[in-house]
GROMACS .gro file of C-alpha atoms in nm:
model
  272
    1UNK     CA    1  -0.334  14.576  10.892
    2UNK     CA    2   0.016  14.426  10.994
    3UNK     CA    3   0.166  14.222  10.708
    4UNK     CA    4   0.228  13.878  10.712
    5UNK     CA    5   0.570  13.719  10.858
    6UNK     CA    6   0.846  13.752  10.616
    7UNK     CA    7   0.894  13.394  10.492
    8UNK     CA    8   1.224  13.214  10.477
    9UNK     CA    9   1.222  13.168  10.133
   10UNK     CA   10   1.155  13.508  10.066
   11UNK     CA   11   1.426  13.639  10.295
   12UNK     CA   12   1.659  13.431  10.128
   13UNK     CA   13   1.549  13.529   9.783
   14UNK     CA   14   1.580  13.888   9.904
   15UNK     CA   15   1.932  13.828  10.085
   16UNK     CA   16   2.031  13.681   9.741
   17UNK     CA   17   1.961  13.972   9.552
   18UNK     CA   18   2.138  14.190   9.780
   19UNK     CA   19   2.439  14.018   9.772
   20UNK     CA   20   2.456  13.957   9.419
   21UNK     CA   21   2.374  14.318   9.327
   22UNK     CA   22   2.562  14.519   9.593
   23UNK     CA   23   2.753  14.267   9.792
   24UNK     CA   24   2.560  14.309  10.087
   25UNK     CA   25   2.527  13.983  10.333
   26UNK     CA   26   2.264  13.953  10.546
   27UNK     CA   27   2.232  13.639  10.797
   28UNK     CA   28   1.939  13.449  10.908
   29UNK     CA   29   1.972  13.628  11.232
   30UNK     CA   30   1.912  13.973  11.064
   31UNK     CA   31   1.543  13.858  10.920
   32UNK     CA   32   1.355  14.030  11.215
   33UNK     CA   33   1.563  14.343  11.146
   34UNK     CA   34   1.539  14.352  10.782
   35UNK     CA   35   1.136  14.263  10.799
   36UNK     CA   36   1.094  14.615  11.066
   37UNK     CA   37   1.287  14.819  10.819
   38UNK     CA   38   1.077  14.728  10.503
   39UNK     CA   39   0.750  14.667  10.646
   40UNK     CA   40   0.670  15.088  10.686
   41UNK     CA   41   0.797  15.116  10.319
   42UNK     CA   42   0.574  14.797  10.203
   43UNK     CA   43   0.249  14.942  10.332
   44UNK     CA   44   0.322  15.286  10.223
   45UNK     CA   45   0.326  15.117   9.851
   46UNK     CA   46   0.015  14.962   9.915
   47UNK     CA   47   0.178  14.603   9.826
   48UNK     CA   48   0.045  14.301   9.959
   49UNK     CA   49   0.328  14.187  10.165
   50UNK     CA   50   0.709  14.106  10.151
   51UNK     CA   51   0.686  13.863   9.839
   52UNK     CA   52   0.538  14.117   9.629
   53UNK     CA   53   0.791  14.379   9.765
   54UNK     CA   54   1.086  14.135   9.628
   55UNK     CA   55   0.930  14.070   9.296
   56UNK     CA   56   0.923  14.436   9.276
   57UNK     CA   57   1.292  14.517   9.329
   58UNK     CA   58   1.422  14.214   9.155
   59UNK     CA   59   1.246  14.335   8.816
   60UNK     CA   60   1.393  14.551   8.564
   61UNK     CA   61   1.130  14.838   8.611
   62UNK     CA   62   1.112  14.903   8.974
   63UNK     CA   63   1.124  15.262   8.957
   64UNK     CA   64   1.416  15.294   9.161
   65UNK     CA   65   1.247  15.104   9.423
   66UNK     CA   66   1.590  14.853   9.489
   67UNK     CA   67   1.797  15.159   9.549
   68UNK     CA   68   1.515  15.272   9.794
   69UNK     CA   69   1.583  14.918   9.957
   70UNK     CA   70   1.927  14.974   9.998
   71UNK     CA   71   1.922  15.291  10.164
   72UNK     CA   72   1.680  15.130  10.426
   73UNK     CA   73   1.869  14.846  10.463
   74UNK     CA   74   2.195  15.022  10.513
   75UNK     CA   75   2.149  15.344  10.676
   76UNK     CA   76   2.299  15.364  10.990
   77UNK     CA   77   2.297  15.643  11.275
   78UNK     CA   78   2.583  15.885  11.208
   79UNK     CA   79   2.730  16.191  11.347
   80UNK     CA   80   2.990  16.440  11.327
   81UNK     CA   81   3.327  16.334  11.495
   82UNK     CA   82   3.234  15.984  11.532
   83UNK     CA   83   3.515  15.752  11.707
   84UNK     CA   84   3.734  16.101  11.775
   85UNK     CA   85   4.038  15.881  11.833
   86UNK     CA   86   4.074  15.854  11.441
   87UNK     CA   87   4.061  16.250  11.391
   88UNK     CA   88   4.305  16.292  11.694
   89UNK     CA   89   4.542  16.070  11.518
   90UNK     CA   90   4.510  16.192  11.176
   91UNK     CA   91   4.574  16.557  11.298
   92UNK     CA   92   4.891  16.423  11.499
   93UNK     CA   93   5.031  16.270  11.164
   94UNK     CA   94   4.934  16.570  10.990
   95UNK     CA   95   5.097  16.814  11.219
   96UNK     CA   96   5.426  16.621  11.181
   97UNK     CA   97   5.424  16.603  10.810
   98UNK     CA   98   5.266  16.929  10.742
   99UNK     CA   99   5.183  16.848  10.389
  100UNK     CA  100   5.109  17.140  10.130
  101UNK     CA  101   4.878  16.916   9.913
  102UNK     CA  102   4.628  16.693  10.091
  103UNK     CA  103   4.339  16.465   9.932
  104UNK     CA  104   4.130  16.259  10.151
  105UNK     CA  105   3.880  15.995  10.079
  106UNK     CA  106   3.538  15.940  10.259
  107UNK     CA  107   3.474  15.592  10.138
  108UNK     CA  108   3.125  15.521  10.283
  109UNK     CA  109   3.027  15.882  10.328
  110UNK     CA  110   2.639  15.849  10.404
  111UNK     CA  111   2.514  16.192  10.494
  112UNK     CA  112   2.795  16.333  10.482
  113UNK     CA  113   2.891  16.382  10.827
  114UNK     CA  114   3.242  16.202  10.838
  115UNK     CA  115   3.333  16.391  10.521
  116UNK     CA  116   3.228  16.761  10.688
  117UNK     CA  117   3.395  16.638  11.009
  118UNK     CA  118   3.725  16.612  10.843
  119UNK     CA  119   3.679  16.951  10.654
  120UNK     CA  120   3.607  17.161  10.980
  121UNK     CA  121   3.961  16.971  11.100
  122UNK     CA  122   4.142  17.063  10.786
  123UNK     CA  123   4.015  17.415  10.813
  124UNK     CA  124   4.164  17.440  11.152
  125UNK     CA  125   4.496  17.292  11.041
  126UNK     CA  126   4.509  17.526  10.741
  127UNK     CA  127   4.449  17.852  10.962
  128UNK     CA  128   4.719  17.734  11.205
  129UNK     CA  129   4.956  17.668  10.939
  130UNK     CA  130   5.012  17.300  10.965
  131UNK     CA  131   4.899  17.213  10.634
  132UNK     CA  132   4.876  17.398  10.289
  133UNK     CA  133   4.581  17.550  10.163
  134UNK     CA  134   4.557  17.296   9.872
  135UNK     CA  135   4.319  17.038  10.043
  136UNK     CA  136   3.986  16.840   9.944
  137UNK     CA  137   3.786  16.570  10.040
  138UNK     CA  138   3.578  16.338   9.841
  139UNK     CA  139   3.288  16.138   9.970
  140UNK     CA  140   3.133  15.875   9.818
  141UNK     CA  141   2.839  15.640   9.881
  142UNK     CA  142   2.590  15.360   9.699
  143UNK     CA  143   2.295  15.562   9.815
  144UNK     CA  144   2.179  15.854   9.583
  145UNK     CA  145   1.943  15.975   9.841
  146UNK     CA  146   2.209  16.049  10.105
  147UNK     CA  147   2.451  16.199   9.875
  148UNK     CA  148   2.167  16.445   9.769
  149UNK     CA  149   2.099  16.515  10.134
  150UNK     CA  150   2.499  16.552  10.200
  151UNK     CA  151   2.523  16.808   9.942
  152UNK     CA  152   2.305  17.031  10.124
  153UNK     CA  153   2.518  16.998  10.440
  154UNK     CA  154   2.184  17.038  10.653
  155UNK     CA  155   2.138  16.864  10.986
  156UNK     CA  156   1.971  16.833  11.317
  157UNK     CA  157   2.187  16.998  11.590
  158UNK     CA  158   2.211  16.687  11.741
  159UNK     CA  159   2.404  16.512  11.489
  160UNK     CA  160   2.688  16.784  11.576
  161UNK     CA  161   2.676  16.719  11.964
  162UNK     CA  162   3.030  16.675  11.939
  163UNK     CA  163   3.180  16.951  11.767
  164UNK     CA  164   3.306  17.203  11.973
  165UNK     CA  165   3.147  17.557  12.032
  166UNK     CA  166   3.402  17.698  11.844
  167UNK     CA  167   3.385  17.501  11.553
  168UNK     CA  168   3.038  17.504  11.525
  169UNK     CA  169   3.036  17.907  11.538
  170UNK     CA  170   3.305  17.926  11.277
  171UNK     CA  171   3.181  17.669  11.025
  172UNK     CA  172   2.807  17.631  11.069
  173UNK     CA  173   2.482  17.824  11.056
  174UNK     CA  174   2.202  17.774  11.279
  175UNK     CA  175   1.886  17.783  11.158
  176UNK     CA  176   1.581  17.982  11.286
  177UNK     CA  177   1.185  18.018  11.279
  178UNK     CA  178   1.111  17.737  11.068
  179UNK     CA  179   1.448  17.559  11.023
  180UNK     CA  180   1.506  17.624  11.433
  181UNK     CA  181   1.689  17.308  11.525
  182UNK     CA  182   1.896  17.270  11.192
  183UNK     CA  183   2.228  17.355  11.114
  184UNK     CA  184   2.401  17.408  10.785
  185UNK     CA  185   2.782  17.366  10.726
  186UNK     CA  186   2.893  17.663  10.573
  187UNK     CA  187   2.930  17.716  10.175
  188UNK     CA  188   3.337  17.756  10.228
  189UNK     CA  189   3.382  17.419  10.369
  190UNK     CA  190   3.097  17.268  10.113
  191UNK     CA  191   3.314  17.352   9.866
  192UNK     CA  192   3.588  17.180   9.959
  193UNK     CA  193   3.399  16.816   9.985
  194UNK     CA  194   3.258  16.688   9.663
  195UNK     CA  195   3.031  16.382   9.680
  196UNK     CA  196   2.973  16.105   9.406
  197UNK     CA  197   2.773  15.771   9.408
  198UNK     CA  198   2.978  15.475   9.397
  199UNK     CA  199   2.957  15.097   9.443
  200UNK     CA  200   3.261  14.960   9.623
  201UNK     CA  201   3.180  14.610   9.529
  202UNK     CA  202   3.225  14.708   9.145
  203UNK     CA  203   3.578  14.835   9.009
  204UNK     CA  204   3.701  15.151   9.111
  205UNK     CA  205   3.792  15.431   8.845
  206UNK     CA  206   4.119  15.605   8.911
  207UNK     CA  207   3.992  15.857   9.206
  208UNK     CA  208   4.322  15.914   9.389
  209UNK     CA  209   4.593  15.874   9.497
  210UNK     CA  210   4.462  15.978   9.842
  211UNK     CA  211   4.655  16.056  10.162
  212UNK     CA  212   4.409  15.904  10.390
  213UNK     CA  213   4.081  15.689  10.332
  214UNK     CA  214   3.799  15.638  10.553
  215UNK     CA  215   3.613  15.316  10.542
  216UNK     CA  216   3.429  15.318  10.874
  217UNK     CA  217   3.124  15.110  10.986
  218UNK     CA  218   3.047  14.985  10.624
  219UNK     CA  219   3.250  14.651  10.612
  220UNK     CA  220   2.984  14.517  10.884
  221UNK     CA  221   2.759  14.447  10.595
  222UNK     CA  222   2.985  14.228  10.393
  223UNK     CA  223   3.098  13.844  10.430
  224UNK     CA  224   3.437  13.812  10.455
  225UNK     CA  225   3.540  13.730  10.059
  226UNK     CA  226   3.349  14.086   9.973
  227UNK     CA  227   3.523  14.240  10.282
  228UNK     CA  228   3.871  14.148  10.173
  229UNK     CA  229   3.774  14.230   9.779
  230UNK     CA  230   3.639  14.591   9.899
  231UNK     CA  231   3.929  14.678  10.092
  232UNK     CA  232   4.186  14.577   9.834
  233UNK     CA  233   4.021  14.752   9.581
  234UNK     CA  234   4.007  15.089   9.791
  235UNK     CA  235   4.396  15.045   9.886
  236UNK     CA  236   4.453  15.051   9.521
  237UNK     CA  237   4.360  15.479   9.567
  238UNK     CA  238   4.579  15.503   9.867
  239UNK     CA  239   4.928  15.635   9.836
  240UNK     CA  240   5.206  15.429   9.998
  241UNK     CA  241   5.262  15.569  10.364
  242UNK     CA  242   4.888  15.680  10.364
  243UNK     CA  243   4.638  15.611  10.644
  244UNK     CA  244   4.362  15.379  10.631
  245UNK     CA  245   4.061  15.384  10.888
  246UNK     CA  246   3.775  15.109  10.936
  247UNK     CA  247   3.536  15.124  11.249
  248UNK     CA  248   3.711  15.010  11.557
  249UNK     CA  249   3.490  14.748  11.590
  250UNK     CA  250   3.548  14.597  11.261
  251UNK     CA  251   3.909  14.500  11.327
  252UNK     CA  252   4.169  14.403  11.041
  253UNK     CA  253   4.016  14.232  10.749
  254UNK     CA  254   4.154  13.882  10.730
  255UNK     CA  255   4.375  13.805  10.398
  256UNK     CA  256   4.457  14.191  10.317
  257UNK     CA  257   4.823  14.249  10.302
  258UNK     CA  258   5.042  14.578  10.292
  259UNK     CA  259   4.899  14.737  10.618
  260UNK     CA  260   5.050  14.788  10.926
  261UNK     CA  261   4.820  14.864  11.233
  262UNK     CA  262   4.902  15.176  11.415
  263UNK     CA  263   4.579  15.227  11.630
  264UNK     CA  264   4.265  15.042  11.699
  265UNK     CA  265   4.097  15.067  11.337
  266UNK     CA  266   4.381  15.261  11.205
  267UNK     CA  267   4.641  15.135  10.979
  268UNK     CA  268   4.931  15.306  10.733
  269UNK     CA  269   5.005  15.124  10.388
  270UNK     CA  270   5.305  15.015  10.374
  271UNK     CA  271   5.567  15.086  10.094
  272UNK     CA  272   5.662  15.448  10.170
   0.00000   0.00000   0.00000
């Protein structure tokens, strides 16, 4: 039986809860999308409607459902080597500077596609002597569920459609029989990447300094003041001269200083 319409007052209550708790910003125009993403979950739980679901996730004893709601409302399509110009720029920069020690941060890592893409790039560069052997990647996300999946490093083949055949052969294992159509990132790369839960709208402990930070395709969920606060918080973990990446469609964050644009969605932190 279809759910009743998501009423405006219930939607506003949900939007306020998400903004106050994790900084997510949902305009009135997003109401149909929010309703469609939550409806299957509400029906699966056997709840009477959206009002009952909001009451559940707003309560102290939600059984982890608030986190599930965050997952449902923020999970976008992701895949390996998304926006390849950023990986090309990073490769060019590192080939020029040839660092012997390197720390990268995938700050909204989702299922790990971005972090493992970076690991493939760095492994190639180490093999050709363009960077040293001391490198690692940190992937963080607000969702425990996606992080558990990221640690396993198992993906449908289509998510790796932009990975070259040579890299697939070097760094991935193809599934067979019951796992046909799946690919797992090899353990030697998974060991280079660690994942941890992090809410970017809360104070960030000392994680860095990092040589490059990827904060791509997450700012779209925040209102302008939250965007500025998140970027400024993240930049405290980036060394002067380091590279900072956002999604090319997200542009420059108004009010944030100390960044020099070097390409669409790519910046250098000033002060080197």
